[in-house]
mmCIF file of C-alpha atoms in Angstrom:
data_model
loop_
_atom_site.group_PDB
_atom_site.id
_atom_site.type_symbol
_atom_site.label_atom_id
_atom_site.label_comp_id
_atom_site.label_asym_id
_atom_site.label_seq_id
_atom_site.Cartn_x
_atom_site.Cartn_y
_atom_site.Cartn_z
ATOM 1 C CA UNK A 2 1.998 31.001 1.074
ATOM 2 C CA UNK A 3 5.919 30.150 1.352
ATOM 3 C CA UNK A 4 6.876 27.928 -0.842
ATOM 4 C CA UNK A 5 6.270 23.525 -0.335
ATOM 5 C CA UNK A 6 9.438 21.646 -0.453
ATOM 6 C CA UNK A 7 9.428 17.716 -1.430
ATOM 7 C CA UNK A 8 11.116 15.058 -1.999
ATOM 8 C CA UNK A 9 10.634 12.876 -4.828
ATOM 9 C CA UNK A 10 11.278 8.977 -3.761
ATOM 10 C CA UNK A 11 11.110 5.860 -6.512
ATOM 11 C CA UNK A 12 11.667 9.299 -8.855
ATOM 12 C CA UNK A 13 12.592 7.082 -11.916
ATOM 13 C CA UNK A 14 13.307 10.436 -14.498
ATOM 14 C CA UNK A 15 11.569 12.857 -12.761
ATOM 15 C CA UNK A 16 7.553 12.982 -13.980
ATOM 16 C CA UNK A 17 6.466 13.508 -10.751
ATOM 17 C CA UNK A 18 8.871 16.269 -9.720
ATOM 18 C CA UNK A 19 8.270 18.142 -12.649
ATOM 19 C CA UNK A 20 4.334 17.885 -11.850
ATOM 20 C CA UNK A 21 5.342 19.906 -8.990
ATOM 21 C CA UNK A 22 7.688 21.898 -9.739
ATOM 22 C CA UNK A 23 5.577 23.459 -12.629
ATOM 23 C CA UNK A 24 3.128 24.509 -9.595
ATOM 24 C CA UNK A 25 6.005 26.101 -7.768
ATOM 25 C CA UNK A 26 7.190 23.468 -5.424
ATOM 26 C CA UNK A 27 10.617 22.931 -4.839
ATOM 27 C CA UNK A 28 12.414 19.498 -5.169
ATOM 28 C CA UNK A 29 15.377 18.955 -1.757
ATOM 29 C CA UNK A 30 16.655 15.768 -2.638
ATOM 30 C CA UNK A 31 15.307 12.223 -4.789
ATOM 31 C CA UNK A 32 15.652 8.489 -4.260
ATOM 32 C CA UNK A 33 16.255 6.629 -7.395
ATOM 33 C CA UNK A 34 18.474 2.999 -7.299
ATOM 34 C CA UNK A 35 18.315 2.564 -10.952
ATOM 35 C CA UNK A 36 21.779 4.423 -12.284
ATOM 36 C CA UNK A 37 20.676 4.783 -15.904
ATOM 37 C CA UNK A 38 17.451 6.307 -14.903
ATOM 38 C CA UNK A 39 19.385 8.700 -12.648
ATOM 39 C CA UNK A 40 21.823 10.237 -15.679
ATOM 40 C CA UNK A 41 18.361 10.985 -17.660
ATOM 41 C CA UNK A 42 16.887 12.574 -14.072
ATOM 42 C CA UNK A 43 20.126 14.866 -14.159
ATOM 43 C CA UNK A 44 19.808 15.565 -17.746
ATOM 44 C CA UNK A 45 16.507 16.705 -17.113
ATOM 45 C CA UNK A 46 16.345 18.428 -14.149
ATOM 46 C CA UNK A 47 19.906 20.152 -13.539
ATOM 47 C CA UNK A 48 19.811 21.386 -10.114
ATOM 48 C CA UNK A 49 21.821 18.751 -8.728
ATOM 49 C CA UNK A 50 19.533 17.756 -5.731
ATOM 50 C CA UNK A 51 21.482 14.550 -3.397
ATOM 51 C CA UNK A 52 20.290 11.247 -4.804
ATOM 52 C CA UNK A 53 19.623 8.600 -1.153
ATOM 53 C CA UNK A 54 19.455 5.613 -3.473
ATOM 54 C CA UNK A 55 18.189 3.069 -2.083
ATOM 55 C CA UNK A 56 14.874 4.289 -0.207
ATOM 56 C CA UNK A 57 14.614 1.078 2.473
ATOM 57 C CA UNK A 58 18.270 1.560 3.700
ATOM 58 C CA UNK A 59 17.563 5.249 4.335
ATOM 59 C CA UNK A 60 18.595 6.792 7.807
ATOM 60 C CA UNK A 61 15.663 9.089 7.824
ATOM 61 C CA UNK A 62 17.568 11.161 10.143
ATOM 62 C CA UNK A 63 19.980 12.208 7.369
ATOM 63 C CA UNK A 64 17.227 13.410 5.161
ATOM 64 C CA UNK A 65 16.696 17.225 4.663
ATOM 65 C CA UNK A 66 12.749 18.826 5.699
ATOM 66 C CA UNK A 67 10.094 18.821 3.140
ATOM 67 C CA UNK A 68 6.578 19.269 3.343
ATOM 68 C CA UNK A 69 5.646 16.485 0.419
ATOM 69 C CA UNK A 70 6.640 13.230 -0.073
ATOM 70 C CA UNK A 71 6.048 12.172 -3.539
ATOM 71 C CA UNK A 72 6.823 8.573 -5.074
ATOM 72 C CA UNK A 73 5.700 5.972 -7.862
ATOM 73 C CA UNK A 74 5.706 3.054 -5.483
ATOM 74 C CA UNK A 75 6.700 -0.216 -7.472
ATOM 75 C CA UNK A 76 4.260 -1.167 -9.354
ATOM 76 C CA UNK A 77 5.545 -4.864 -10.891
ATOM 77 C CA UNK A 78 3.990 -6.859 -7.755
ATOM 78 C CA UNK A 79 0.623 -5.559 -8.970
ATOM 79 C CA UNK A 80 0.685 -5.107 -12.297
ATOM 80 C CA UNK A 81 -1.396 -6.943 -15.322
ATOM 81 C CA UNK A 82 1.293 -7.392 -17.147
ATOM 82 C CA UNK A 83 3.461 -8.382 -13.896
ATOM 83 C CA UNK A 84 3.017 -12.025 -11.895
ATOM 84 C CA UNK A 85 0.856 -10.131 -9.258
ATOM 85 C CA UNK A 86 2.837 -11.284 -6.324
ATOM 86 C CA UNK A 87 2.348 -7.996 -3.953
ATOM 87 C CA UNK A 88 3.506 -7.906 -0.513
ATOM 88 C CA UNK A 89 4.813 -11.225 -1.159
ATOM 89 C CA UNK A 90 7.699 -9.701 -3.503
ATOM 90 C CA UNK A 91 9.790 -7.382 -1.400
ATOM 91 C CA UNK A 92 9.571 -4.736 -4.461
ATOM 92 C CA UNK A 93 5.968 -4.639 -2.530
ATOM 93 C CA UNK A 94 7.220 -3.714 0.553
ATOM 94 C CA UNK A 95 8.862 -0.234 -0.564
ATOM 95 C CA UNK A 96 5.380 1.106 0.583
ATOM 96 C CA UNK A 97 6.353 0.131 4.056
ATOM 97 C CA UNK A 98 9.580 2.412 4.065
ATOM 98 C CA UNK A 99 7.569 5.523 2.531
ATOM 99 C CA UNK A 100 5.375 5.315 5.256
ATOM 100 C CA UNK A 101 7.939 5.044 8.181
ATOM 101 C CA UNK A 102 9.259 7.892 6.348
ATOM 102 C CA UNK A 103 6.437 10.180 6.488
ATOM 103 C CA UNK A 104 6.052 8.961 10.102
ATOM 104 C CA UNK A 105 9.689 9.417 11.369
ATOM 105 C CA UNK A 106 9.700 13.065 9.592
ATOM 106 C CA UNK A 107 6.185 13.811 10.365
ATOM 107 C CA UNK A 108 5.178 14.804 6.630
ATOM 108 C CA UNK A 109 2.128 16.450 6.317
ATOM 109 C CA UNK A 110 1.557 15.964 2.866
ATOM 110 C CA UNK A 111 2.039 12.901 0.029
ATOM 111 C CA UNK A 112 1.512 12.105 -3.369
ATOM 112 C CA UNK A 113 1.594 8.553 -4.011
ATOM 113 C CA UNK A 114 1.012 6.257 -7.751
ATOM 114 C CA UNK A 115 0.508 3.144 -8.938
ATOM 115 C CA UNK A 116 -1.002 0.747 -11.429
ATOM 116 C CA UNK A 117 -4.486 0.563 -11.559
ATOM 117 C CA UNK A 118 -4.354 -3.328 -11.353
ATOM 118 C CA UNK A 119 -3.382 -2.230 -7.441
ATOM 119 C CA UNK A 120 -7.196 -1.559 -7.316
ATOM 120 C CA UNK A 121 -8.603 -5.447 -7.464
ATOM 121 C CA UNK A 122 -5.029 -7.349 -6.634
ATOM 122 C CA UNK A 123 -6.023 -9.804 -4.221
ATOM 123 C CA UNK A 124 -9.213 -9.489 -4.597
ATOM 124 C CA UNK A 125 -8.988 -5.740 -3.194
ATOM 125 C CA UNK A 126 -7.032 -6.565 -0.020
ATOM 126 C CA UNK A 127 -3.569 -5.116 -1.098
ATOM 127 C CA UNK A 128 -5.520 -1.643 -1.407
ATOM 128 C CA UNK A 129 -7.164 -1.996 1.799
ATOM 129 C CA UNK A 130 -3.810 -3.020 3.610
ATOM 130 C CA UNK A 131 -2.460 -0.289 1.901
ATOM 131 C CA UNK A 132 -5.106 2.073 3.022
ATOM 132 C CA UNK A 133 -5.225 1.435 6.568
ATOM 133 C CA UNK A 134 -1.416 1.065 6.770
ATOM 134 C CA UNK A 135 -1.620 5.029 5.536
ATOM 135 C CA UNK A 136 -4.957 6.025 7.542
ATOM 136 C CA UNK A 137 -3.648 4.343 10.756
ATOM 137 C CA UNK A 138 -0.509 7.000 10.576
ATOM 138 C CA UNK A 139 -2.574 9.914 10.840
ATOM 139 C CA UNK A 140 -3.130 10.564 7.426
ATOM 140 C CA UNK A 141 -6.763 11.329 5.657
ATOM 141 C CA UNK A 142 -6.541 9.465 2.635
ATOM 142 C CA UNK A 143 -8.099 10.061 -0.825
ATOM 143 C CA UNK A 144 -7.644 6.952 -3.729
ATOM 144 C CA UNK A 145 -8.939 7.411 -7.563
ATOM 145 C CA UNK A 146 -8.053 6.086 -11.008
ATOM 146 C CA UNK A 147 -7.189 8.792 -13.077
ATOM 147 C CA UNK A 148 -6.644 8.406 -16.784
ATOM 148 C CA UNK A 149 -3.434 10.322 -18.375
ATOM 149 C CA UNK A 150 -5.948 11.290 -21.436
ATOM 150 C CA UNK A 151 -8.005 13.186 -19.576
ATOM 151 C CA UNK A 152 -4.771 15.460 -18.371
ATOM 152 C CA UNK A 153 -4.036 16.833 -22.073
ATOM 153 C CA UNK A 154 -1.535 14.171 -23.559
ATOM 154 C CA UNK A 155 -3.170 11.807 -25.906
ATOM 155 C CA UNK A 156 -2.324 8.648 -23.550
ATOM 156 C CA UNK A 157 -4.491 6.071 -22.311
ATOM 157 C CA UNK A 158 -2.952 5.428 -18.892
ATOM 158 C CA UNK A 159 -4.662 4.576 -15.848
ATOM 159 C CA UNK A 160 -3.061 4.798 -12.851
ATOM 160 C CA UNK A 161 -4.479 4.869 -9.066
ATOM 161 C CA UNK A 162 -3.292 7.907 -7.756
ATOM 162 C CA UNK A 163 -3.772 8.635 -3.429
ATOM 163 C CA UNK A 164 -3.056 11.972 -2.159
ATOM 164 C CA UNK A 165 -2.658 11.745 2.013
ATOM 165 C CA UNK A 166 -3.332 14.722 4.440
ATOM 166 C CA UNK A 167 -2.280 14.862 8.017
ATOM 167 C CA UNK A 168 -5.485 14.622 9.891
ATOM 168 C CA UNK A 169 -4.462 17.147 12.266
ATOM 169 C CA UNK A 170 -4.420 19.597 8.785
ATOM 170 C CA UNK A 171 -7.960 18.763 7.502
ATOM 171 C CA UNK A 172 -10.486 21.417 7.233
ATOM 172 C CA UNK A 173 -12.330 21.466 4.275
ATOM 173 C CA UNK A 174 -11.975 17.527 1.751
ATOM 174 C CA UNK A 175 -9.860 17.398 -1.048
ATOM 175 C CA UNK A 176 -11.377 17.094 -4.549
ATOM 176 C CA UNK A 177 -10.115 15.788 -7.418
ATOM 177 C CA UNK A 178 -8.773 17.660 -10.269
ATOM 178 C CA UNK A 179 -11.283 18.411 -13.371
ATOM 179 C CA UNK A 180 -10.792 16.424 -17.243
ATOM 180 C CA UNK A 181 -9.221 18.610 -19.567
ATOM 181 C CA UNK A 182 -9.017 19.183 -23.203
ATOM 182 C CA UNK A 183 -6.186 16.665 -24.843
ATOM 183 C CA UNK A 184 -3.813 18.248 -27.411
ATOM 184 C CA UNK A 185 -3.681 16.822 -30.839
ATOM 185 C CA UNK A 186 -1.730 14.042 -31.291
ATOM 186 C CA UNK A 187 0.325 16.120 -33.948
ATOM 187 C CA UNK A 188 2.370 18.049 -31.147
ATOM 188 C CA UNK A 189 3.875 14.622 -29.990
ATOM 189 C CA UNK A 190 4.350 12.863 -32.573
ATOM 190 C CA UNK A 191 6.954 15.440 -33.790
ATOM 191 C CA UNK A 192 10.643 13.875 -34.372
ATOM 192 C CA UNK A 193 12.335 14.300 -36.810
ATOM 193 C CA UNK A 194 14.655 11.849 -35.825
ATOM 194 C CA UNK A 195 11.982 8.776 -35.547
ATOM 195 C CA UNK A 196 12.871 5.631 -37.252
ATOM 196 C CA UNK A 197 10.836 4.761 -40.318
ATOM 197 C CA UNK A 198 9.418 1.175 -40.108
ATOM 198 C CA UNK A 199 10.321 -1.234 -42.993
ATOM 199 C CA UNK A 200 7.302 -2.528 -44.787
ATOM 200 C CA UNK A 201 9.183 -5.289 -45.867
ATOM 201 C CA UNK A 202 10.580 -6.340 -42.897
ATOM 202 C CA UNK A 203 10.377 -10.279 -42.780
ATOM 203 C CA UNK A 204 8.932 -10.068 -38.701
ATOM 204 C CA UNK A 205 6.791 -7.298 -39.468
ATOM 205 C CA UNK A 206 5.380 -9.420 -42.582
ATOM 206 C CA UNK A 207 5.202 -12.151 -40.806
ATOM 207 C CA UNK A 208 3.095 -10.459 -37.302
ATOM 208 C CA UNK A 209 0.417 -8.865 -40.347
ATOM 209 C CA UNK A 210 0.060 -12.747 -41.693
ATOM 210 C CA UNK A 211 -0.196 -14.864 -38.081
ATOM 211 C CA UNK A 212 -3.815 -16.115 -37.137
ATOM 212 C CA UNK A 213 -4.740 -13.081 -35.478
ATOM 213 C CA UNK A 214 -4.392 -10.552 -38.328
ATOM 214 C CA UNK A 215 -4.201 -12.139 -41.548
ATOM 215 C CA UNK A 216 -6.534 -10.627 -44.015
ATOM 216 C CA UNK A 217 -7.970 -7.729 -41.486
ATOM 217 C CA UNK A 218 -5.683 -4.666 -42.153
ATOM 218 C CA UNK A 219 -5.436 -3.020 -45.297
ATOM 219 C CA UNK A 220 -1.602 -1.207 -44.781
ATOM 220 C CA UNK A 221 -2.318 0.809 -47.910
ATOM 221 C CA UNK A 222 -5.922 2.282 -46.317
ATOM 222 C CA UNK A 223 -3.515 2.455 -42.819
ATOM 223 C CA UNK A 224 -1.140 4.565 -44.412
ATOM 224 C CA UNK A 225 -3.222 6.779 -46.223
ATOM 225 C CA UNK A 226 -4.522 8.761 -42.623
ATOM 226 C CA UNK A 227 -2.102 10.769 -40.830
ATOM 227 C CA UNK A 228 -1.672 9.499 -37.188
ATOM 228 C CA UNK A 229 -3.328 5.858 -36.950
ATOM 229 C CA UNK A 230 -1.449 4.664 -33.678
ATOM 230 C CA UNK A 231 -0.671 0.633 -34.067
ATOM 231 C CA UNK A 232 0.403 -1.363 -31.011
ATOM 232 C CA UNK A 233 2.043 -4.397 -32.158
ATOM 233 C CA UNK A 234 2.751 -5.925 -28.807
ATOM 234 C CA UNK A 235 -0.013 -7.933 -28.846
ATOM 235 C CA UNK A 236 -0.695 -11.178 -31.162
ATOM 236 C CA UNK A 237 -3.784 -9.054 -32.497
ATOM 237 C CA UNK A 238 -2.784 -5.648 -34.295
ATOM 238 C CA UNK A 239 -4.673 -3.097 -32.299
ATOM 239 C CA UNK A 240 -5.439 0.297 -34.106
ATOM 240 C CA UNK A 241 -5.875 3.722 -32.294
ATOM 241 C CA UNK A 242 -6.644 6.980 -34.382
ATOM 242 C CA UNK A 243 -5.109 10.039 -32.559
ATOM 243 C CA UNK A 244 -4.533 8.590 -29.259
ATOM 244 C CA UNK A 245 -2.190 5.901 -27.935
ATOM 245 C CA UNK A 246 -1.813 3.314 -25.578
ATOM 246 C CA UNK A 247 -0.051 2.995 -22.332
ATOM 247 C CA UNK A 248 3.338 3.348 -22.803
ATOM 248 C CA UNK A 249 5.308 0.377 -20.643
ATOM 249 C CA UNK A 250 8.681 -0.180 -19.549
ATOM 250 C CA UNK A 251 9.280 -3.365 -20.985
ATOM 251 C CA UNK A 252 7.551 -3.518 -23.923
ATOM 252 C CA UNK A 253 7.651 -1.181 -26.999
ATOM 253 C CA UNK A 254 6.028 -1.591 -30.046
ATOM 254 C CA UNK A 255 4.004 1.071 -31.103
ATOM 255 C CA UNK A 256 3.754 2.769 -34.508
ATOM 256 C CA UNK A 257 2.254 5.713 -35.968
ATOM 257 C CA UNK A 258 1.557 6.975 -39.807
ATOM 258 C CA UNK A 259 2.777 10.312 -40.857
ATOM 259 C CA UNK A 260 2.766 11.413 -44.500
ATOM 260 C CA UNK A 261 2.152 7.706 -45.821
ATOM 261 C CA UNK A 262 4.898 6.471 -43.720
ATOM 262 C CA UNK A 263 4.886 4.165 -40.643
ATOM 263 C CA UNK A 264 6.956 5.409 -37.847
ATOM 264 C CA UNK A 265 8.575 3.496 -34.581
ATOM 265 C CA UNK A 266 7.979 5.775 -31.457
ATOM 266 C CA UNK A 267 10.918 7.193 -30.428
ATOM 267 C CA UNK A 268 11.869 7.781 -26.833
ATOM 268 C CA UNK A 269 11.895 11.420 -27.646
ATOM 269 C CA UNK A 270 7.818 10.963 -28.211
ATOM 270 C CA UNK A 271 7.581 9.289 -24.985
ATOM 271 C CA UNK A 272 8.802 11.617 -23.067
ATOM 272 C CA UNK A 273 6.274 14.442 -24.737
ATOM 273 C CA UNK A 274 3.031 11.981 -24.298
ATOM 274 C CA UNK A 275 4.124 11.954 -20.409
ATOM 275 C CA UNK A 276 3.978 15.558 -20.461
ATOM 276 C CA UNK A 277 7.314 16.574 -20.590
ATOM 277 C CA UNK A 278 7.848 19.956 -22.231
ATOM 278 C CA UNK A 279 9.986 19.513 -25.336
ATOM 279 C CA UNK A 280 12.595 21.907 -23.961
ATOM 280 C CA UNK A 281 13.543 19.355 -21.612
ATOM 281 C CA UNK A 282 13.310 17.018 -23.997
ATOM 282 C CA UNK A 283 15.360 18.261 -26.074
ATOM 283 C CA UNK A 284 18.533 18.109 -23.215
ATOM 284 C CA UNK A 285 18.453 14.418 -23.238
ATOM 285 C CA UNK A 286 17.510 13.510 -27.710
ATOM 286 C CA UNK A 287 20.468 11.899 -28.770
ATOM 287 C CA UNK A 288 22.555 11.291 -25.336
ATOM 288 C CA UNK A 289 20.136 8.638 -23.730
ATOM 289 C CA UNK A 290 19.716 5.254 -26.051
ATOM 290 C CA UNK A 291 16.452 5.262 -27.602
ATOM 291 C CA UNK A 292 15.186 2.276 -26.522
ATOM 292 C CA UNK A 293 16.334 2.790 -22.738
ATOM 293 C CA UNK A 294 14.879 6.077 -23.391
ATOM 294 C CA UNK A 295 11.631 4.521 -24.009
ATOM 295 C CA UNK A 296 11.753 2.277 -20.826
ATOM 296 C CA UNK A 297 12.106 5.245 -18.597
ATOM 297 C CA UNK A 298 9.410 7.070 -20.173
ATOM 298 C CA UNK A 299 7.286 4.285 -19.532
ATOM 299 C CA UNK A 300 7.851 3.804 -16.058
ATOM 300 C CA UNK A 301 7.082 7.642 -15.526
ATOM 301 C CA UNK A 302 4.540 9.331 -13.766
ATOM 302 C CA UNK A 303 2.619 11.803 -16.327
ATOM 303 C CA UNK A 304 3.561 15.133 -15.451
ATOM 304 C CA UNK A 305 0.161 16.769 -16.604
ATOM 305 C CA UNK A 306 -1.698 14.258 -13.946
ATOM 306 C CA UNK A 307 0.832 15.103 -11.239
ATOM 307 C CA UNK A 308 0.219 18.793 -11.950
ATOM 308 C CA UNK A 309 -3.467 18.510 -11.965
ATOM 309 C CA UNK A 310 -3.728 17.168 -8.294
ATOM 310 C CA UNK A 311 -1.084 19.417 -7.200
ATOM 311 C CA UNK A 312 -2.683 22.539 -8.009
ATOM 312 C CA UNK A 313 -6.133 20.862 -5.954
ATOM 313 C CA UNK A 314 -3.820 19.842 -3.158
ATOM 314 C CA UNK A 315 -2.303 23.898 -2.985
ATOM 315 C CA UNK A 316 -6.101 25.038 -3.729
ATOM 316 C CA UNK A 317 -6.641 23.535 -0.462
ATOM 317 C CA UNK A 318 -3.954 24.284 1.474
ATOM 318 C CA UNK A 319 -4.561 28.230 0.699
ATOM 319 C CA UNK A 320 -8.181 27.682 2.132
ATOM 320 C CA UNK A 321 -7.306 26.127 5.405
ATOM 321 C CA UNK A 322 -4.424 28.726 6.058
ATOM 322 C CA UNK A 323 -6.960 31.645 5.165
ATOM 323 C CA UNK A 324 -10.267 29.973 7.213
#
């Protein structure tokens, strides 16, 4: 089978490409608006690809062939954390330009993610116009919640991934990629750069003594296992052992215990529990600010998850081509 090209729209740093590359795909060109995001995406990935910018003032024309469209669709409109505005916030209409891209070009294949709050905004009817928006294109559409932790990285991050086949290709239905084994937390939290947190410091001090924690945590009995994960950006102190929470754009927070020390996640760390091999990594530790760093890796697509469907999607393609 020749080779699947794609192009990798809302591509933030690249998760998403780098799910496919890694199962042989090759990336044409990427739509990214934010310019800070884009340095780290050429940092990471160095084959130079045209950035469109901005994906609704596109002249699809102008765009190069590829077989996949992949994007991480804004996902503030339906977010938890977000106001939950949807198609009433224009960042909610981006879906509308990725589908009169896949019609004008006449994709066969996409990849699309979001939030898993998508799945019950609106009381469901965001997904369903969002499903027959795709469906009434041509496309046979397939919708789960897949959870980053079942994908090897020891993240608990649900997103609603849909995977869209030109109906005209169907032969045989997609399935969704098996759980796999997650790594030990150990091989991510590895920097040796990571900032150690002060015990004494007076806002720390004061978060262990507010209503919600006061008297429930022992730091000394924290401290004494390797790898307790604490997420401080709630008013309650929430404690994960060997795992960790959804990393976020906006909000960072999370600590980890290492040799009876408490440890800020660095941005470095991010990037590794979104699947990012360390070797890339490693191009962009100490020439993309930490906490920006951070940011981006939270607004990333895990690489592992990307990879996972990919390799069903191909599985399937190979089938059809040889029935």
């Amino acid at each position: 089978m020749s080779k699947l090209k794609f192009m990798d729209f809302c591509a933030g740093i690249g998760g998403g490409r780098l799910g496919l590359t890694s199962c042989g795909l090759k990336c044409v060109a990427y739509s990214e608006i934010d310019k800070s995001a884009e340095k780290t995406y050429n940092l990471l990935h160095t084959n130079n690809e045209k950035n469109y910018g901005d994906l609704t003032k596109i002249k699809v024309e102008e765009l190069p062939n590829f077989d996949l469209l992949i994007g991480g669709f804004p996902c503030q409109t339906f977010s938890i954390v977000g106001q939950r505005k949807g198609f009433a916030d224009e960042r909610g209409m981006i879906i509308y330009s990725l589908v009169n891209i896949l019609k004008e070009k006449n994709i066969p294949y996409f990849i699309l993610e979001n939030v898993k709050g998508l799945t019950n905004h609106d009381k469901g009817k965001t997904l369903k116009t969002i499903e027959e928006l795709l469906t009434s294109n041509g496309y046979t559409l397939y919708y789960k919640v897949l959870n980053s932790i079942d994908f090897g990285v020891p993240q608990m991050r649900e997103r609603i991934y849909f995977v869209g086949i030109k109906k005209d290709l169907i032969k045989k239905s997609f399935e969704w990629p098996k759980k796999k084994n997650c790594k030990n937390i150990s091989n991510f939290l590895c920097d040796d750069k990571a900032q150690e947190m002060n015990l004494e410091d007076k806002t720390f001090v004061k978060y262990l003594n507010n209503k919600y924690n006061k008297g429930k945590h022992d730091m000394k009995d924290i401290l004494s296992k390797d790898y307790n994960v604490l997420d401080t950006r709630q008013s309650d102190l929430r404690i994960y052992k060997g795992k960790v929470p959804t990393l976020r754009t906006g909000r960072h927070g999370i600590l980890y215990t290492k040799n009876g020390k408490l440890y800020k996640l660095s941005g470095y760390e991010a990037l590794l529990l979104q699947g990012f091999p360390k070797e890339l990594a490693d191009n962009v530790k100490g020439k993309v600010i930490n906490s920006k760093l951070l940011s981006q890796a939270g607004n990333a697509m895990t690489v592992n998850v990307i990879n996972a469907i990919c390799n069903e999607l191909l599985k399937c393609i190979e089938e059809w081509k040889n029935e």
